[in-house]
Structure formats: structure tokens, C-alpha cells
mmCIF file of C-alpha atoms in Angstrom:
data_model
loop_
_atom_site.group_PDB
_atom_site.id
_atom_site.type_symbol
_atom_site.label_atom_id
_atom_site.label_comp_id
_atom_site.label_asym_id
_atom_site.label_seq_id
_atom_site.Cartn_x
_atom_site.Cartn_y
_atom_site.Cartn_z
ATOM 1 C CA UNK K 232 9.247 -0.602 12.539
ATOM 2 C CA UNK K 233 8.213 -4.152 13.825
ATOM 3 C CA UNK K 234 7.484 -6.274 10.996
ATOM 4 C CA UNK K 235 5.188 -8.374 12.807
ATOM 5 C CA UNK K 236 4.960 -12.417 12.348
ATOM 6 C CA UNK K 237 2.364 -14.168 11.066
ATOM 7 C CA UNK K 238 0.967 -15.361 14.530
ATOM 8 C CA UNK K 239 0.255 -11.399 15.348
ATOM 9 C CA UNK K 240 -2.348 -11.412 12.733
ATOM 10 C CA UNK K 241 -4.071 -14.640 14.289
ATOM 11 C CA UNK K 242 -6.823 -14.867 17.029
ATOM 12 C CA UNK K 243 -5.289 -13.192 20.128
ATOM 13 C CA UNK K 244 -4.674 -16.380 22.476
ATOM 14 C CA UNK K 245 -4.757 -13.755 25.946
ATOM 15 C CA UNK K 246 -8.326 -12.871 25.020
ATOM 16 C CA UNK K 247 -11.218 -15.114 26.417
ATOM 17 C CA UNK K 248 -12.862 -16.987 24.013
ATOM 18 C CA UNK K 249 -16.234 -15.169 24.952
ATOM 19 C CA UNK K 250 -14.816 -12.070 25.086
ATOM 20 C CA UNK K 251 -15.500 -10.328 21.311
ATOM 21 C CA UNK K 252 -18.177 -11.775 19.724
ATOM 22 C CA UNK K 253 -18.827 -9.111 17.405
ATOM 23 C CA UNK K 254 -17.256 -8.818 13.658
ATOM 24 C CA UNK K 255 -16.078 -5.214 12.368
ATOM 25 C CA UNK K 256 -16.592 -3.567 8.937
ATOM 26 C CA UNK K 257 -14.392 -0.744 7.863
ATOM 27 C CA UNK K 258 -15.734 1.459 5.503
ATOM 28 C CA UNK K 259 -13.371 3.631 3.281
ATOM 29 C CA UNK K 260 -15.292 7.175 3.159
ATOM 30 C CA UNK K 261 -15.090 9.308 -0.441
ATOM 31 C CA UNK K 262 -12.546 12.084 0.379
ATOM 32 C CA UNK K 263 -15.044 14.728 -0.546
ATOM 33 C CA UNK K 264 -18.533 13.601 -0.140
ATOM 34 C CA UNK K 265 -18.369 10.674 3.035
ATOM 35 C CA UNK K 266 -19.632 8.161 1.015
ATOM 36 C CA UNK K 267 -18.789 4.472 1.035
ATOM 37 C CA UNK K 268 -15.964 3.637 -1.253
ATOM 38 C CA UNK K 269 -15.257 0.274 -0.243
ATOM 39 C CA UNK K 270 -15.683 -2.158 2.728
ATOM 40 C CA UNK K 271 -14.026 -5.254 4.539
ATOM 41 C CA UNK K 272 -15.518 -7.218 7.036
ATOM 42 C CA UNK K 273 -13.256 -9.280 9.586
ATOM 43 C CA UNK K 274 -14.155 -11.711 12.178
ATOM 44 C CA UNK K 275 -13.947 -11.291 15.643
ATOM 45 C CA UNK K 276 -10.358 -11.242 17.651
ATOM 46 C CA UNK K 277 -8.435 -10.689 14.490
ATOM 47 C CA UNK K 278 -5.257 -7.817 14.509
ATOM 48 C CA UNK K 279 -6.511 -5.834 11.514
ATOM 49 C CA UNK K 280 -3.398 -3.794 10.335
ATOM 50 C CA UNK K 281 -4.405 -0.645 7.762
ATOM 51 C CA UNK K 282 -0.937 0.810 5.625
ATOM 52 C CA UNK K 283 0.655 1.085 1.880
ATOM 53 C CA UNK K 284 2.640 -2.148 2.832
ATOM 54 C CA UNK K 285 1.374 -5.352 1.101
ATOM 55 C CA UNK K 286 1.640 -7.609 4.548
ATOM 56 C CA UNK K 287 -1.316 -5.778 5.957
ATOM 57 C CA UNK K 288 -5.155 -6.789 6.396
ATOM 58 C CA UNK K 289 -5.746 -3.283 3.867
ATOM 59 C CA UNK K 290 -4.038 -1.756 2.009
ATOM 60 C CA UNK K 291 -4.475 2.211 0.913
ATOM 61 C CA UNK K 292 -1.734 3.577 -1.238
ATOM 62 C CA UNK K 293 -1.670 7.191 -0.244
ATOM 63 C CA UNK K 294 1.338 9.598 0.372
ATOM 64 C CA UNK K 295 0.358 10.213 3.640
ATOM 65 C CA UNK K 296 -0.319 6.591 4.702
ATOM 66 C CA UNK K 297 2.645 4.780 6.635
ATOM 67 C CA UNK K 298 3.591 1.566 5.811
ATOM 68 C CA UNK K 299 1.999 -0.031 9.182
ATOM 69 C CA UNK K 300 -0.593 3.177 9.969
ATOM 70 C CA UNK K 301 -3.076 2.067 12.169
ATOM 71 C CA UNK K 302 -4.520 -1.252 13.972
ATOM 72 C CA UNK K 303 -8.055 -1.969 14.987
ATOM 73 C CA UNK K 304 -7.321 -4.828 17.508
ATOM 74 C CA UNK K 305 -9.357 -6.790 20.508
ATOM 75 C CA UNK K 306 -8.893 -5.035 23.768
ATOM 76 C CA UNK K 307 -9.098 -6.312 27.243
ATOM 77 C CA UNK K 308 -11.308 -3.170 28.389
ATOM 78 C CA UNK K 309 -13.697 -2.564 25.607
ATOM 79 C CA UNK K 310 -14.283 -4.818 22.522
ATOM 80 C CA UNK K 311 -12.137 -3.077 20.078
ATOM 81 C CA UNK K 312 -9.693 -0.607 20.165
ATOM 82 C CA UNK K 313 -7.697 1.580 17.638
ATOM 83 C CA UNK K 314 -3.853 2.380 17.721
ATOM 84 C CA UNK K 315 -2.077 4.582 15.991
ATOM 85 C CA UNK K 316 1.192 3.388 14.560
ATOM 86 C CA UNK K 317 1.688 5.874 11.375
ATOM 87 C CA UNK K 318 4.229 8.889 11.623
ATOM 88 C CA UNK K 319 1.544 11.122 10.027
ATOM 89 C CA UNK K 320 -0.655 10.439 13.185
ATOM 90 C CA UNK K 321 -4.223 8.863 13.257
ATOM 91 C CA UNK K 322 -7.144 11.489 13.948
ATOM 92 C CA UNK K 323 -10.876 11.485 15.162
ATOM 93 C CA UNK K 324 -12.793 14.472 15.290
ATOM 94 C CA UNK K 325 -9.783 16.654 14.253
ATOM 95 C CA UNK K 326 -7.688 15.484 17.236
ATOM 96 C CA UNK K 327 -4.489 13.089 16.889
ATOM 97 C CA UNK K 328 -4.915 9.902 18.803
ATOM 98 C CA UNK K 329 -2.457 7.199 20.011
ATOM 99 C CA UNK K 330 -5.171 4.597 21.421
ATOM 100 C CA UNK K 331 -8.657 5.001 21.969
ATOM 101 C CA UNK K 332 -11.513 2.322 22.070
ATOM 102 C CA UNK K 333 -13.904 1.967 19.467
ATOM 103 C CA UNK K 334 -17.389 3.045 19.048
ATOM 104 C CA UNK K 335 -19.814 2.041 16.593
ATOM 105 C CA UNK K 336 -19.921 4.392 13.625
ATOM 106 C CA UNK K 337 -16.689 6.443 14.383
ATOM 107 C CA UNK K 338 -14.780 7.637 11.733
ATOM 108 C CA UNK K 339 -10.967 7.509 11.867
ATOM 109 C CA UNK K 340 -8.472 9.910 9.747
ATOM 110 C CA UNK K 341 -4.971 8.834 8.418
ATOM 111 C CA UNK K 342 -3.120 11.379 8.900
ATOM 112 C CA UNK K 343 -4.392 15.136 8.977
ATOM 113 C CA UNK K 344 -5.534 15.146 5.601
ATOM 114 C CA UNK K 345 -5.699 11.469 4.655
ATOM 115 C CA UNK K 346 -8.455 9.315 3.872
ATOM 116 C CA UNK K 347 -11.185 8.426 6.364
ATOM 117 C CA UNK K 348 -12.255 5.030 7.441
ATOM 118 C CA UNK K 349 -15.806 4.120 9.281
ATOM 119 C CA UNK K 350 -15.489 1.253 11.639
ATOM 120 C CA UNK K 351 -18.752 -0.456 12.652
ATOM 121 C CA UNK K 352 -19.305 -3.260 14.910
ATOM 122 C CA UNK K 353 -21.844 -5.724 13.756
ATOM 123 C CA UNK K 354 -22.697 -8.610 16.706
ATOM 124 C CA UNK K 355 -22.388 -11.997 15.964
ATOM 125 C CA UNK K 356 -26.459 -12.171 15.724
ATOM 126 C CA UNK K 357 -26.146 -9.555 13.141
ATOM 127 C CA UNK K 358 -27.066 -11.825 10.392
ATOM 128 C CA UNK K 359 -30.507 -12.767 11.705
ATOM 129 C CA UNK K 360 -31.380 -9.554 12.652
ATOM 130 C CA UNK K 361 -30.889 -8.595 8.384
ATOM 131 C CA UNK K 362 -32.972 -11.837 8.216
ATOM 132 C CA UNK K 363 -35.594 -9.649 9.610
ATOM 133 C CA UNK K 364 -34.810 -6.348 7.772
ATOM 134 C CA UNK K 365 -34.185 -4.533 11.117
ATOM 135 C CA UNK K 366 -30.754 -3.087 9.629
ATOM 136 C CA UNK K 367 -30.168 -2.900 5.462
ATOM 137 C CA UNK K 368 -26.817 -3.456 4.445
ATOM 138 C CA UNK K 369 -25.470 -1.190 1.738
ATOM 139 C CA UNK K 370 -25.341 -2.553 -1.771
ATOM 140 C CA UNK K 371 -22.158 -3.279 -3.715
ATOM 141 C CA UNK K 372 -21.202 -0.114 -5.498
ATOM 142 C CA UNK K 373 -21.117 0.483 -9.270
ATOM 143 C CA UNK K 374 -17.831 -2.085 -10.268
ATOM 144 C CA UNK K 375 -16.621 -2.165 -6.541
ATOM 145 C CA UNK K 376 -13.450 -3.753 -6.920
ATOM 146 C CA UNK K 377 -13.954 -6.919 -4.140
ATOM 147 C CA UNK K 378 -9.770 -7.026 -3.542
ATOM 148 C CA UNK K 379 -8.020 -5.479 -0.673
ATOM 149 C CA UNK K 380 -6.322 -2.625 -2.531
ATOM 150 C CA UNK K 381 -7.271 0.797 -2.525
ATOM 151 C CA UNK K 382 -5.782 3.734 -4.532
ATOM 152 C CA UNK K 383 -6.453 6.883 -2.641
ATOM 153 C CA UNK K 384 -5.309 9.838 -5.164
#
């Protein structure tokens, strides 16, 4: 498996500067009852890279879970897209996927019976519109650990 370089992880230099202007929040989902566990929010144009393997943007330590599983990258056709990169596949709605563009609110599956992840797009204008109370975020859960890590068991 590639092990990537530092300048993968960086704002993709082939993308127009206009072209994503909306930041993405991935939600790890409760195995049992699909409800937030955790959350990271990334900036726009960034390679976010989901595995066990320390190097990546998070990190879930499950059996099923490749080292490098999944990335939620810019695309030139829509504003996100997610590949699959895990040998235990990446699923939505049951079926295995290799690359398929993002919509707001879809939930992706690590492997058949690995843990789920949300993905939401918020726009750049996203703050003032919670200014306004038009959209409530979620609040922090009960000790939600604010690091990276995540032990699925």
C-alpha cells in the first residue's frame, strides 16, 4: 500500500481555488443505535484519510478497518467524493463501493460489518447561518474525548 507523503494530505494544487468551498464533518455513528459518537470537521480541499494507521486524518482501531480504509477527497465532478481503499471494502446502503460522490447526510460502512461514518457538508456560510439558528449543531457528548482516536470494540 502507498504510504502517501505529506504533500498528499495538503490542499489539492489541480483543484481551482473556487472550486470547494464547503467544509465536511464526519460523524462516527453508535454501532447499535446511529447515534453520534464523535465528530471531526476539516476544511475544504483537504485528502481526509480514515484507517487503524496513526498517519491518517482518523483513526478507528477496529479489526475490520485497514490500515488506509477509505478517503473523502475534492473531486473535479462533484465537491467531494469517497474512495474505497480498505481490503474489507467500503459500503453504502448495503452495497460495496469503490468511488462514489458524496451527498449530504450519507452514511458510509467500513467494511460489511464495521463502523459507520456520516459525512455532512457544511458551506463556507455555514457559520452565519447558526448565527441565525437556522441549523443547531449537536452538543459535545457526555466526556467526548476531543482527540482523533477512536476505539471501535
Amino acid at each position: 500500500m502507498n504510504s502517501g507523503t505529506s504533500e498528499e494530505l495538503q490542499v489539492n494544487p489541480n483543484l481551482d481555488s473556487n472550486h470547494s468551498t464547503s467544509a465536511i464533518v464526519l460523524t462516527l455513528l453508535h454501532p447499535l443505535q446511529a447515534v453520534p459518537v464523535q465528530s471531526w470537521t476539516f476544511e475544504p480541499n483537504l485528502v481526509i484519510r480514515i484507517g487503524r494507521s496513526t498517519d491518517n486524518e482518523v483513526i478507528l482501531y477496529s479489526a475490520v478497518v485497514s490500515r488506509h480504509h477509505v478517503e473523502v477527497r475534492p473531486s473535479s465532478s462533484s465537491s467531494w467524493e469517497v474512495v474505497n481503499l480498505g481490503a474489507n471494502g467500503t459500503y453504502i446502503d448495503g452495497k460495496r463501493i469503490t468511488k462514489i460522490a458524496v451527498s449530504d447526510g450519507m452514511i458510509v460502512r467500513l467494511a460489511s460489518s464495521g463502523p459507520q461514518i456520516q459525512i455532512r457538508i457544511e458551506d463556507a456560510d455555514m457559520d452565519e447561518k447558526l448565527k441565525r439558528g437556522s441549523k443547531r449543531r449537536l452538543p459535545p457528548l457526555e466526556g467526548e474525548d476531543k482527540s482523533k482516536d477512536t476505539l471501535i470494540t
